[in-house]
Coordinates of N, CA, C and O and ligand atoms in Angstrom, one line a residue:
M1 N 21.4 -133.7 210.2 CA 20.5 -134.2 211.2 C 19.3 -133.2 211.3 O 19.5 -132.0 211.3
D2 N 18.0 -133.8 211.3 CA 17.0 -132.8 211.4 C 16.8 -132.3 212.8 O 17.4 -132.8 213.7
K3 N 15.9 -131.3 212.9 CA 15.8 -130.6 214.2 C 15.4 -131.5 215.3 O 15.9 -131.4 216.5
I4 N 14.4 -132.4 215.1 CA 13.9 -133.2 216.1 C 15.0 -134.2 216.6 O 15.2 -134.4 217.8
K5 N 15.7 -134.8 215.6 CA 16.8 -135.7 216.0 C 17.9 -135.0 216.8 O 18.4 -135.6 217.8
A6 N 18.2 -133.8 216.4 CA 19.2 -133.0 217.2 C 18.8 -132.8 218.6 O 19.6 -132.9 219.5
I7 N 17.5 -132.5 218.8 CA 17.0 -132.3 220.2 C 17.0 -133.6 221.0 O 17.3 -133.6 222.1
E8 N 16.6 -134.6 220.3 CA 16.6 -136.0 221.0 C 18.0 -136.3 221.4 O 18.2 -136.8 222.5
E9 N 18.9 -136.1 220.5 CA 20.3 -136.4 220.8 C 20.8 -135.6 222.0 O 21.4 -136.1 222.9
Y10 N 20.4 -134.3 222.0 CA 20.8 -133.4 223.1 C 20.2 -133.9 224.4 O 21.0 -134.0 225.4
N11 N 18.9 -134.2 224.4 CA 18.3 -134.7 225.7 C 18.8 -136.0 226.1 O 18.9 -136.3 227.3
S12 N 19.2 -136.9 225.2 CA 19.7 -138.2 225.6 C 21.0 -138.2 226.3 O 21.4 -139.1 227.0
K13 N 21.7 -137.1 226.2 CA 23.0 -136.9 226.9 C 22.9 -136.6 228.4 O 23.8 -136.6 229.1
I14 N 21.6 -136.2 228.7 CA 21.4 -135.8 230.2 C 21.0 -137.1 230.8 O 19.8 -137.5 230.8
K15 N 21.9 -137.8 231.5 CA 21.7 -139.1 232.0 C 20.7 -139.1 233.2 O 19.8 -139.9 233.3
R16 N 21.1 -138.3 234.2 CA 20.2 -138.2 235.4 C 20.6 -136.9 236.1 O 21.7 -136.4 236.0
V17 N 19.6 -136.5 236.9 CA 19.9 -135.3 237.7 C 20.7 -135.7 238.9 O 20.2 -136.6 239.7
L18 N 21.8 -135.1 239.1 CA 22.7 -135.5 240.2 C 22.4 -134.6 241.4 O 22.3 -135.0 242.6
I19 N 22.2 -133.3 241.2 CA 22.0 -132.3 242.2 C 20.8 -131.4 241.7 O 21.0 -130.8 240.7
S20 N 19.7 -131.4 242.5 CA 18.6 -130.6 242.0 C 18.7 -129.1 242.2 O 19.6 -128.7 243.0
E21 N 17.9 -128.4 241.5 CA 17.8 -126.9 241.7 C 17.7 -126.5 243.2 O 18.3 -125.6 243.7
E22 N 16.8 -127.3 243.8 CA 16.5 -126.9 245.3 C 17.7 -127.2 246.1 O 18.0 -126.4 247.0
E23 N 18.4 -128.3 245.9 CA 19.6 -128.6 246.7 C 20.6 -127.6 246.5 O 21.3 -127.2 247.4
I24 N 20.8 -127.1 245.2 CA 21.8 -126.1 244.9 C 21.5 -124.8 245.6 O 22.3 -124.2 246.3
K25 N 20.2 -124.5 245.5 CA 19.7 -123.2 246.2 C 20.0 -123.2 247.7 O 20.5 -122.2 248.2
A26 N 19.6 -124.3 248.3 CA 19.8 -124.4 249.8 C 21.3 -124.3 250.2 O 21.7 -123.6 251.1
A27 N 22.2 -125.0 249.4 CA 23.6 -125.0 249.7 C 24.2 -123.6 249.5 O 25.0 -123.1 250.3
I28 N 23.7 -122.9 248.5 CA 24.3 -121.6 248.2 C 23.8 -120.6 249.3 O 24.6 -119.7 249.7
K29 N 22.6 -120.7 249.7 CA 22.1 -119.9 250.8 C 23.0 -120.0 252.0 O 23.4 -119.0 252.6
E30 N 23.3 -121.2 252.4 CA 24.2 -121.5 253.5 C 25.6 -120.9 253.3 O 26.1 -120.2 254.2
A31 N 26.1 -121.1 252.1 CA 27.4 -120.6 251.8 C 27.4 -119.0 251.9 O 28.4 -118.4 252.4
G32 N 26.4 -118.4 251.4 CA 26.3 -117.0 251.4 C 26.3 -116.4 252.8 O 26.9 -115.4 253.1
K33 N 25.6 -117.2 253.7 CA 25.5 -116.8 255.1 C 26.8 -116.9 255.8 O 27.3 -115.9 256.5
K34 N 27.5 -118.0 255.5 CA 28.9 -118.2 256.1 C 29.8 -117.1 255.7 O 30.5 -116.5 256.5
I35 N 29.8 -116.7 254.4 CA 30.7 -115.7 253.9 C 30.3 -114.3 254.5 O 31.1 -113.6 255.0
S36 N 29.0 -114.0 254.6 CA 28.5 -112.8 255.1 C 28.9 -112.7 256.6 O 29.4 -111.6 257.0
D37 N 28.8 -113.8 257.3 CA 29.2 -113.8 258.8 C 30.7 -113.6 259.0 O 31.1 -112.9 259.9
S38 N 31.5 -114.2 258.1 CA 32.9 -114.2 258.4 C 33.6 -112.9 257.8 O 34.8 -112.6 258.3
Y39 N 33.0 -112.2 256.9 CA 33.7 -111.1 256.3 C 33.0 -109.7 256.6 O 33.4 -108.7 256.0
N40 N 32.0 -109.7 257.5 CA 31.2 -108.5 257.7 C 32.1 -107.3 257.9 O 32.9 -107.2 258.8
G41 N 31.9 -106.3 257.0 CA 32.5 -105.0 257.2 C 33.9 -105.0 256.5 O 34.5 -103.9 256.4
E42 N 34.4 -106.1 256.0 CA 35.7 -106.1 255.3 C 35.5 -105.9 253.8 O 34.5 -106.2 253.3
P43 N 36.6 -105.4 253.1 CA 36.4 -105.2 251.7 C 36.6 -106.6 251.0 O 37.6 -107.2 251.0
I44 N 35.5 -107.1 250.4 CA 35.5 -108.4 249.7 C 35.5 -108.2 248.2 O 34.7 -107.4 247.7
L45 N 36.3 -109.0 247.5 CA 36.2 -109.1 246.1 C 36.0 -110.5 245.7 O 36.8 -111.4 245.9
L46 N 34.8 -110.8 245.1 CA 34.5 -112.1 244.6 C 35.0 -112.2 243.2 O 34.7 -111.4 242.3
V47 N 35.9 -113.2 242.9 CA 36.5 -113.4 241.6 C 36.0 -114.7 241.0 O 36.3 -115.8 241.5
S48 N 35.2 -114.6 239.9 CA 34.7 -115.8 239.3 C 35.6 -116.1 238.1 O 36.0 -115.3 237.3
I49 N 35.8 -117.4 238.0 CA 36.6 -117.9 236.8 C 35.7 -118.3 235.7 O 34.9 -119.3 235.9
L50 N 35.7 -117.6 234.6 CA 34.8 -117.8 233.5 C 35.3 -119.0 232.7 O 36.5 -119.3 232.7
N51 N 34.5 -119.8 231.9 CA 33.0 -119.4 231.8 C 32.2 -120.2 232.8 O 31.1 -119.7 233.2
G52 N 32.7 -121.3 233.3 CA 31.8 -122.2 234.0 C 31.2 -121.7 235.3 O 30.1 -122.1 235.7
A53 N 31.8 -120.7 236.0 CA 31.3 -120.3 237.3 C 30.3 -119.1 237.2 O 29.9 -118.6 238.2
F54 N 29.9 -118.8 236.0 CA 29.1 -117.6 235.9 C 27.7 -117.7 236.6 O 27.2 -116.8 237.2
V55 N 27.1 -118.9 236.5 CA 25.8 -119.1 237.2 C 25.9 -119.1 238.7 O 25.2 -118.5 239.4
F56 N 26.9 -119.9 239.1 CA 27.2 -120.0 240.6 C 27.5 -118.6 241.2 O 26.9 -118.2 242.2
M57 N 28.3 -117.8 240.5 CA 28.6 -116.5 240.9 C 27.3 -115.6 241.1 O 27.1 -114.9 242.1
A58 N 26.5 -115.7 240.0 CA 25.3 -114.9 240.0 C 24.4 -115.2 241.2 O 23.8 -114.3 241.9
D59 N 24.3 -116.5 241.6 CA 23.4 -116.9 242.7 C 24.1 -116.7 244.0 O 23.5 -116.2 245.0
L60 N 25.4 -117.0 244.1 CA 26.1 -116.8 245.4 C 26.1 -115.3 245.8 O 25.9 -115.0 247.0
C61 N 26.4 -114.5 244.9 CA 26.6 -113.0 245.3 C 25.2 -112.5 245.8 O 25.2 -111.6 246.7
R62 N 24.1 -113.1 245.3 CA 22.8 -112.6 245.8 C 22.4 -113.2 247.2 O 21.4 -112.8 247.7
E63 N 23.2 -114.1 247.7 CA 23.0 -114.6 249.0 C 24.0 -114.0 250.0 O 24.0 -114.4 251.2
I64 N 24.8 -113.1 249.5 CA 25.8 -112.4 250.4 C 25.1 -111.1 250.8 O 24.7 -110.3 249.9
T65 N 25.0 -110.9 252.1 CA 24.2 -109.8 252.6 C 25.1 -108.6 253.1 O 24.6 -107.7 253.6
V66 N 26.4 -108.7 252.9 CA 27.3 -107.6 253.2 C 27.9 -107.0 251.9 O 27.9 -107.7 250.9
P67 N 28.4 -105.8 252.0 CA 29.0 -105.2 250.8 C 30.1 -106.0 250.2 O 31.0 -106.5 250.9
C68 N 30.0 -106.2 248.9 CA 31.1 -106.9 248.2 C 31.2 -106.5 246.8 O 30.3 -105.9 246.2
E69 N 32.4 -106.6 246.2 CA 32.6 -106.3 244.8 C 32.8 -107.6 244.0 O 33.1 -108.6 244.6
I70 N 32.6 -107.4 242.7 CA 32.5 -108.6 241.8 C 33.5 -108.4 240.6 O 33.5 -107.3 240.1
A71 N 34.2 -109.5 240.3 CA 35.1 -109.4 239.2 C 35.2 -110.7 238.5 O 34.9 -111.8 239.1
F72 N 35.6 -110.7 237.2 CA 35.7 -111.9 236.5 C 37.1 -112.1 235.8 O 37.7 -111.1 235.5
M73 N 37.6 -113.3 235.7 CA 38.8 -113.5 235.0 C 38.7 -114.9 234.2 O 37.8 -115.7 234.5
C74 N 39.5 -115.0 233.2 CA 39.5 -116.2 232.4 C 40.9 -116.7 232.5 O 41.9 -116.0 232.2
A75 N 41.0 -118.0 232.9 CA 42.4 -118.6 233.0 C 42.4 -119.9 232.4 O 41.5 -120.7 232.5
K76 N 43.5 -120.2 231.7 CA 43.8 -121.5 231.1 C 45.2 -121.9 231.5 O 46.1 -121.2 231.4
S77 N 45.3 -123.2 232.0 CA 46.6 -123.7 232.4 C 47.1 -124.6 231.3 O 46.4 -125.3 230.6
Y78 N 48.5 -124.6 231.1 CA 49.1 -125.5 230.1 C 50.0 -126.5 230.8 O 50.6 -126.2 231.8
Y79 N 49.9 -127.7 230.2 CA 50.7 -128.8 230.9 C 51.5 -129.5 229.8 O 51.2 -129.6 228.7
N80 N 52.7 -130.0 230.3 CA 53.5 -130.9 229.5 C 53.2 -132.3 230.0 O 53.6 -132.6 231.1
G81 N 52.6 -133.1 229.1 CA 52.2 -134.5 229.6 C 51.2 -134.4 230.7 O 50.2 -133.6 230.6
T82 N 51.5 -135.0 231.8 CA 50.5 -135.0 232.9 C 51.0 -134.0 233.9 O 50.3 -133.8 234.9
N83 N 52.1 -133.3 233.7 CA 52.6 -132.4 234.7 C 52.3 -130.9 234.3 O 52.5 -130.5 233.2
S84 N 51.8 -130.2 235.3 CA 51.5 -128.8 235.1 C 52.9 -128.1 234.8 O 53.8 -128.3 235.5
S85 N 52.9 -127.2 233.8 CA 54.1 -126.5 233.5 C 54.1 -125.3 234.4 O 55.2 -124.6 234.5
G86 N 53.1 -125.1 235.2 CA 53.0 -123.9 236.1 C 52.7 -122.6 235.4 O 52.7 -121.6 236.0
I87 N 52.4 -122.7 234.1 CA 52.1 -121.5 233.4 C 50.6 -121.3 233.3 O 49.9 -122.2 232.8
V88 N 50.1 -120.2 233.7 CA 48.7 -119.9 233.6 C 48.6 -118.9 232.5 O 49.2 -117.8 232.6
N89 N 47.7 -119.2 231.5 CA 47.5 -118.2 230.5 C 46.2 -117.4 230.9 O 45.1 -118.0 230.9
I90 N 46.3 -116.2 231.2 CA 45.2 -115.4 231.6 C 44.6 -114.7 230.3 O 45.2 -113.8 229.8
T91 N 43.5 -115.2 229.9 CA 42.9 -114.7 228.6 C 42.1 -113.4 228.9 O 41.8 -112.7 228.0
M92 N 41.7 -113.3 230.2 CA 41.0 -112.0 230.6 C 41.4 -111.8 232.1 O 41.1 -112.7 232.9
D93 N 42.1 -110.8 232.3 CA 42.6 -110.6 233.7 C 41.8 -109.6 234.5 O 40.9 -108.9 233.9
L94 N 42.0 -109.6 235.8 CA 41.3 -108.6 236.7 C 41.8 -107.2 236.3 O 43.0 -107.0 235.9
E95 N 41.0 -106.2 236.5 CA 41.4 -104.9 236.2 C 41.9 -104.2 237.5 O 42.7 -103.3 237.4
Q96 N 41.4 -104.6 238.6 CA 41.8 -103.9 239.8 C 43.0 -104.4 240.6 O 43.4 -105.6 240.4
D97 N 43.6 -103.5 241.3 CA 44.7 -103.9 242.2 C 44.0 -104.6 243.4 O 43.1 -104.1 244.0
I98 N 44.4 -105.9 243.7 CA 43.6 -106.7 244.7 C 44.3 -106.6 246.1 O 43.8 -107.2 247.0
S99 N 45.3 -105.7 246.2 CA 46.0 -105.7 247.5 C 45.2 -105.2 248.7 O 45.5 -105.4 249.8
G100 N 44.1 -104.5 248.4 CA 43.2 -104.0 249.4 C 42.0 -104.8 249.7 O 41.1 -104.4 250.4
Y101 N 42.0 -106.0 249.2 CA 40.8 -106.9 249.3 C 41.0 -108.3 249.9 O 42.1 -108.8 249.7
H102 N 40.0 -108.8 250.5 CA 39.9 -110.2 250.9 C 39.3 -110.8 249.6 O 38.1 -110.6 249.3
V103 N 40.1 -111.6 248.9 CA 39.6 -112.2 247.6 C 39.0 -113.5 247.9 O 39.6 -114.4 248.6
I104 N 37.9 -113.8 247.3 CA 37.2 -115.1 247.3 C 37.1 -115.5 245.9 O 36.3 -114.9 245.1
I105 N 37.8 -116.6 245.5 CA 37.7 -117.1 244.2 C 36.4 -118.0 244.1 O 36.2 -118.9 245.0
V106 N 35.6 -117.8 243.2 CA 34.3 -118.5 243.0 C 34.5 -119.4 241.8 O 34.5 -118.9 240.7
E107 N 34.5 -120.7 242.0 CA 34.8 -121.7 240.9 C 33.6 -122.7 240.8 O 32.9 -123.0 241.7
D108 N 33.5 -123.2 239.6 CA 32.4 -124.2 239.4 C 32.8 -125.6 239.9 O 32.0 -126.2 240.6
I109 N 34.0 -126.1 239.5 CA 34.4 -127.4 239.9 C 35.9 -127.5 240.0 O 36.6 -126.9 239.3
V110 N 36.3 -128.3 241.1 CA 37.8 -128.6 241.2 C 37.9 -130.0 240.8 O 37.3 -130.9 241.4
D111 N 38.7 -130.3 239.8 CA 38.9 -131.6 239.3 C 40.3 -132.1 239.6 O 40.6 -132.5 240.7
T112 N 41.3 -131.9 238.7 CA 42.7 -132.3 239.0 C 43.3 -131.2 240.0 O 44.2 -131.5 240.7
G113 N 42.7 -130.0 240.0 CA 43.2 -129.0 240.9 C 44.2 -128.1 240.3 O 44.7 -127.1 240.8
R114 N 44.6 -128.4 239.0 CA 45.7 -127.7 238.4 C 45.4 -126.2 238.2 O 46.2 -125.4 238.5
T115 N 44.2 -126.0 237.6 CA 43.9 -124.6 237.2 C 43.9 -123.7 238.5 O 44.5 -122.7 238.5
L116 N 43.2 -124.2 239.5 CA 43.1 -123.3 240.7 C 44.4 -123.2 241.4 O 44.7 -122.1 242.0
N117 N 45.1 -124.2 241.4 CA 46.4 -124.2 242.1 C 47.3 -123.1 241.5 O 47.9 -122.3 242.1
D118 N 47.2 -123.0 240.1 CA 48.0 -122.0 239.4 C 47.4 -120.6 239.6 O 48.1 -119.6 239.9
V119 N 46.1 -120.5 239.6 CA 45.4 -119.2 239.7 C 45.6 -118.6 241.2 O 45.9 -117.4 241.3
V120 N 45.6 -119.5 242.1 CA 45.8 -119.1 243.5 C 47.2 -118.6 243.7 O 47.4 -117.5 244.3
K121 N 48.2 -119.3 243.1 CA 49.6 -118.8 243.2 C 49.7 -117.4 242.6 O 50.3 -116.5 243.2
L122 N 49.1 -117.3 241.4 CA 49.2 -116.0 240.7 C 48.6 -114.9 241.5 O 49.2 -113.8 241.6
L123 N 47.4 -115.1 242.0 CA 46.7 -114.0 242.8 C 47.4 -113.7 244.1 O 47.4 -112.6 244.6
K124 N 47.9 -114.8 244.7 CA 48.6 -114.6 246.0 C 49.8 -113.6 245.8 O 50.1 -112.8 246.7
A125 N 50.5 -113.8 244.7 CA 51.6 -112.9 244.4 C 51.3 -111.5 244.3 O 52.1 -110.6 244.3
R126 N 50.0 -111.2 244.2 CA 49.5 -109.8 244.1 C 49.1 -109.2 245.5 O 48.5 -108.2 245.5
N127 N 49.4 -110.0 246.5 CA 49.3 -109.6 247.9 C 47.9 -109.1 248.3 O 47.7 -108.0 248.9
P128 N 46.8 -110.0 248.1 CA 45.5 -109.6 248.6 C 45.6 -109.7 250.2 O 46.5 -110.3 250.7
L129 N 44.6 -109.1 250.9 CA 44.6 -109.2 252.3 C 44.4 -110.6 252.8 O 45.0 -111.0 253.8
S130 N 43.6 -111.4 252.0 CA 43.5 -112.8 252.2 C 43.0 -113.4 250.9 O 42.5 -112.7 250.1
L131 N 43.1 -114.7 250.8 CA 42.5 -115.4 249.6 C 41.9 -116.7 249.9 O 42.6 -117.6 250.6
R132 N 40.7 -116.9 249.6 CA 40.0 -118.2 249.8 C 39.4 -118.6 248.5 O 39.1 -117.8 247.6
V133 N 39.1 -120.0 248.5 CA 38.5 -120.5 247.3 C 37.2 -121.2 247.7 O 37.2 -122.1 248.6
V134 N 36.1 -120.8 247.0 CA 34.8 -121.5 247.2 C 34.4 -122.2 245.9 O 34.4 -121.5 244.9
T135 N 34.1 -123.5 246.0 CA 33.7 -124.2 244.7 C 32.4 -124.8 244.9 O 32.1 -125.3 246.0
L136 N 31.6 -124.8 243.8 CA 30.3 -125.5 243.9 C 30.5 -127.0 244.0 O 29.9 -127.6 244.9
L137 N 31.4 -127.5 243.2 CA 31.6 -129.0 243.1 C 33.0 -129.3 243.3 O 33.9 -128.6 242.9
D138 N 33.3 -130.5 243.9 CA 34.6 -130.9 244.2 C 34.7 -132.4 243.9 O 33.9 -133.2 244.3
K139 N 35.7 -132.8 243.0 CA 35.9 -134.2 242.7 C 37.3 -134.6 243.3 O 38.3 -134.7 242.5
P140 N 37.4 -134.8 244.6 CA 38.7 -135.0 245.2 C 39.4 -136.3 244.7 O 40.6 -136.3 244.7
S141 N 38.6 -137.3 244.2 CA 39.3 -138.5 243.8 C 40.1 -138.3 242.5 O 40.9 -139.2 242.1
R142 N 39.9 -137.2 241.8 CA 40.6 -136.9 240.6 C 41.8 -136.0 240.8 O 42.5 -135.7 239.8
R143 N 42.1 -135.6 242.0 CA 43.1 -134.6 242.3 C 44.5 -135.1 241.8 O 44.9 -136.3 242.1
I144 N 45.2 -134.3 241.1 CA 46.6 -134.6 240.7 C 47.6 -133.7 241.5 O 48.7 -134.1 241.9
V145 N 47.2 -132.4 241.7 CA 48.1 -131.6 242.6 C 47.4 -131.4 244.0 O 46.2 -131.7 244.1
D146 N 48.3 -131.1 244.9 CA 47.8 -131.0 246.3 C 47.1 -129.7 246.5 O 47.7 -128.7 246.8
F147 N 45.8 -129.7 246.2 CA 45.1 -128.4 246.3 C 43.7 -128.7 247.0 O 43.0 -129.6 246.6
D148 N 43.4 -127.9 248.0 CA 42.1 -128.1 248.7 C 41.3 -126.8 248.7 O 41.9 -125.8 249.3
P149 N 40.1 -126.7 248.2 CA 39.3 -125.5 248.3 C 39.0 -125.2 249.8 O 38.9 -126.2 250.6
D150 N 38.7 -124.0 250.1 CA 38.4 -123.7 251.5 C 36.9 -124.0 251.8 O 36.5 -124.4 252.9
M151 N 36.1 -124.0 250.7 CA 34.7 -124.4 250.9 C 34.2 -125.1 249.7 O 34.3 -124.6 248.5
S152 N 33.7 -126.3 249.8 CA 33.1 -127.1 248.7 C 31.6 -127.3 249.0 O 31.3 -127.9 250.1
L153 N 30.7 -126.9 248.1 CA 29.3 -127.1 248.4 C 28.9 -128.5 248.3 O 28.1 -129.0 249.0
F154 N 29.4 -129.2 247.2 CA 29.1 -130.6 247.0 C 30.3 -131.4 246.6 O 31.0 -131.0 245.7
V155 N 30.6 -132.5 247.3 CA 31.6 -133.4 246.9 C 31.0 -134.5 246.1 O 30.0 -135.1 246.5
I156 N 31.5 -134.7 244.8 CA 30.9 -135.7 244.0 C 32.0 -136.8 243.5 O 33.2 -136.5 243.7
E157 N 31.5 -137.9 243.0 CA 32.3 -138.9 242.5 C 33.0 -138.5 241.2 O 32.6 -137.5 240.6
D158 N 33.7 -139.4 240.7 CA 34.4 -139.2 239.4 C 33.4 -139.4 238.2 O 33.4 -140.4 237.6
L159 N 32.6 -138.4 238.0 CA 31.6 -138.4 236.9 C 31.8 -137.1 236.1 O 32.2 -136.1 236.7
F160 N 31.5 -137.1 234.8 CA 31.5 -135.9 234.1 C 30.1 -135.3 234.2 O 29.1 -135.9 233.9
V161 N 30.1 -134.0 234.7 CA 28.8 -133.4 235.0 C 28.6 -132.2 234.1 O 29.5 -131.5 233.7
I162 N 27.3 -131.9 233.9 CA 26.9 -130.7 233.1 C 25.8 -130.0 233.8 O 25.2 -130.5 234.7
G163 N 25.6 -128.7 233.3 CA 24.5 -127.9 233.9 C 25.0 -126.9 234.9 O 26.1 -126.9 235.4
Y164 N 24.1 -126.0 235.2 CA 24.4 -124.9 236.2 C 25.7 -124.2 235.9 O 26.6 -124.1 236.7
G165 N 25.9 -123.9 234.6 CA 27.2 -123.3 234.2 C 28.2 -124.2 233.5 O 29.0 -123.8 232.8
L166 N 28.1 -125.5 233.9 CA 29.1 -126.4 233.3 C 28.6 -127.0 232.0 O 27.5 -127.3 231.8
D167 N 29.6 -127.1 231.0 CA 29.2 -127.4 229.7 C 29.7 -128.7 229.2 O 30.6 -129.4 229.8
C168 N 29.2 -129.1 228.0 CA 29.9 -130.1 227.2 C 29.8 -129.6 225.8 O 28.7 -129.4 225.3
G169 N 31.0 -129.2 225.2 CA 31.0 -128.6 223.9 C 30.2 -127.3 223.9 O 29.5 -127.0 222.9
E170 N 30.2 -126.6 225.0 CA 29.5 -125.3 225.1 C 28.0 -125.4 225.4 O 27.3 -124.4 225.6
Y171 N 27.4 -126.6 225.3 CA 26.0 -126.8 225.5 C 25.8 -127.1 227.0 O 26.7 -127.5 227.7
Y172 N 24.5 -127.1 227.4 CA 24.0 -127.5 228.7 C 24.3 -126.5 229.9 O 23.9 -126.8 231.0
R173 N 25.0 -125.4 229.6 CA 25.3 -124.5 230.7 C 24.1 -123.9 231.3 O 24.0 -123.5 232.5
N174 N 23.0 -123.9 230.5 CA 21.7 -123.3 231.0 C 20.8 -124.2 231.7 O 19.7 -123.8 232.1
L175 N 21.2 -125.5 231.9 CA 20.4 -126.4 232.7 C 20.4 -125.8 234.2 O 21.4 -125.4 234.7
P176 N 19.2 -125.8 234.8 CA 19.2 -125.2 236.2 C 19.7 -126.2 237.3 O 19.7 -125.8 238.5
Y177 N 20.0 -127.4 236.9 CA 20.5 -128.4 237.9 C 21.8 -129.0 237.4 O 22.3 -128.7 236.2
I178 N 22.4 -129.8 238.2 CA 23.7 -130.5 237.8 C 23.3 -131.9 237.4 O 22.6 -132.6 238.2
A179 N 23.7 -132.3 236.2 CA 23.3 -133.7 235.7 C 24.6 -134.5 235.4 O 25.6 -133.9 235.1
E180 N 24.4 -135.8 235.4 CA 25.5 -136.6 234.9 C 25.4 -136.7 233.4 O 24.3 -136.8 232.8
Y181 N 26.5 -136.5 232.7 CA 26.5 -136.5 231.3 C 26.6 -138.0 230.8 O 27.4 -138.8 231.3
N182 N 25.8 -138.3 229.8 CA 25.8 -139.7 229.3 C 26.9 -139.8 228.2 O 26.7 -139.4 227.1
Q183 N 28.0 -140.4 228.6 CA 29.2 -140.4 227.7 C 29.0 -141.3 226.5 O 28.5 -142.4 226.7
Ligands
5GP201 P1 41.1 -128.8 236.9 O1 42.3 -127.8 236.5 O2 40.7 -128.8 238.3 O3 41.4 -130.2 236.4 O4 39.9 -128.3 236.0 C1 39.0 -127.5 236.3 C2 38.1 -127.2 235.1 O5 37.9 -128.4 234.3 C3 36.8 -126.7 235.6 O6 36.7 -125.4 235.8 C4 35.9 -127.2 234.4 O7 35.9 -126.2 233.4 C5 36.5 -128.4 233.9 N1 35.9 -129.7 234.4 C6 36.4 -130.5 235.3 N2 35.5 -131.5 235.6 C7 34.4 -131.3 234.9 C8 33.1 -131.9 234.7 O8 32.8 -132.9 235.3 N3 32.2 -131.3 233.9 C9 32.5 -130.2 233.2 N4 31.6 -129.7 232.4 N5 33.7 -129.6 233.3 C10 34.6 -130.1 234.1

């Protein structure tokens, strides 16, 4: 495929903007304020699940006006058929002991809920002072396990979305907005 065709193909997959840059910015500002108000003075550790949540983490942490620490982990869950095996494969783990922190997991999207359900169980077993989950996007209609994030910035329908950290085949993470992917 020549270069122009490849770019046309790339652009044709961006069906429509679902959530604009401005809307994302405003929602993150509000979330940052809520977090700052509720944890003021407490030891906070923001834990971002890579790769998808890296953009959200970068913007959210800059709207938090109280001291906080930042960490990253990579987690993959394995399933037999449609059921979670309950096994989380941590391809990159946290380095610190989290028992002295109020942990806030920062996630890009909750879909079936399997990954976060497993990650939450795993981190709770490490006895943090408290543990909450904030997600940019939530697709509750797709839920398979009984899992509810503590804060969802946007609840969306059952659509495959890209942009703002979310990929399709590793592309589109750098779009500054959330778009519907043209399947
Ligand atoms: P869950 O375990 O909740 O089913 O899956 C969560 C992960 O699936 C997310 O962190 C994300 O990587 C991926 N995912 C779920 N829905 C979408 C979507 O609409 N678009 C993209 N790009 N990834 C998604």
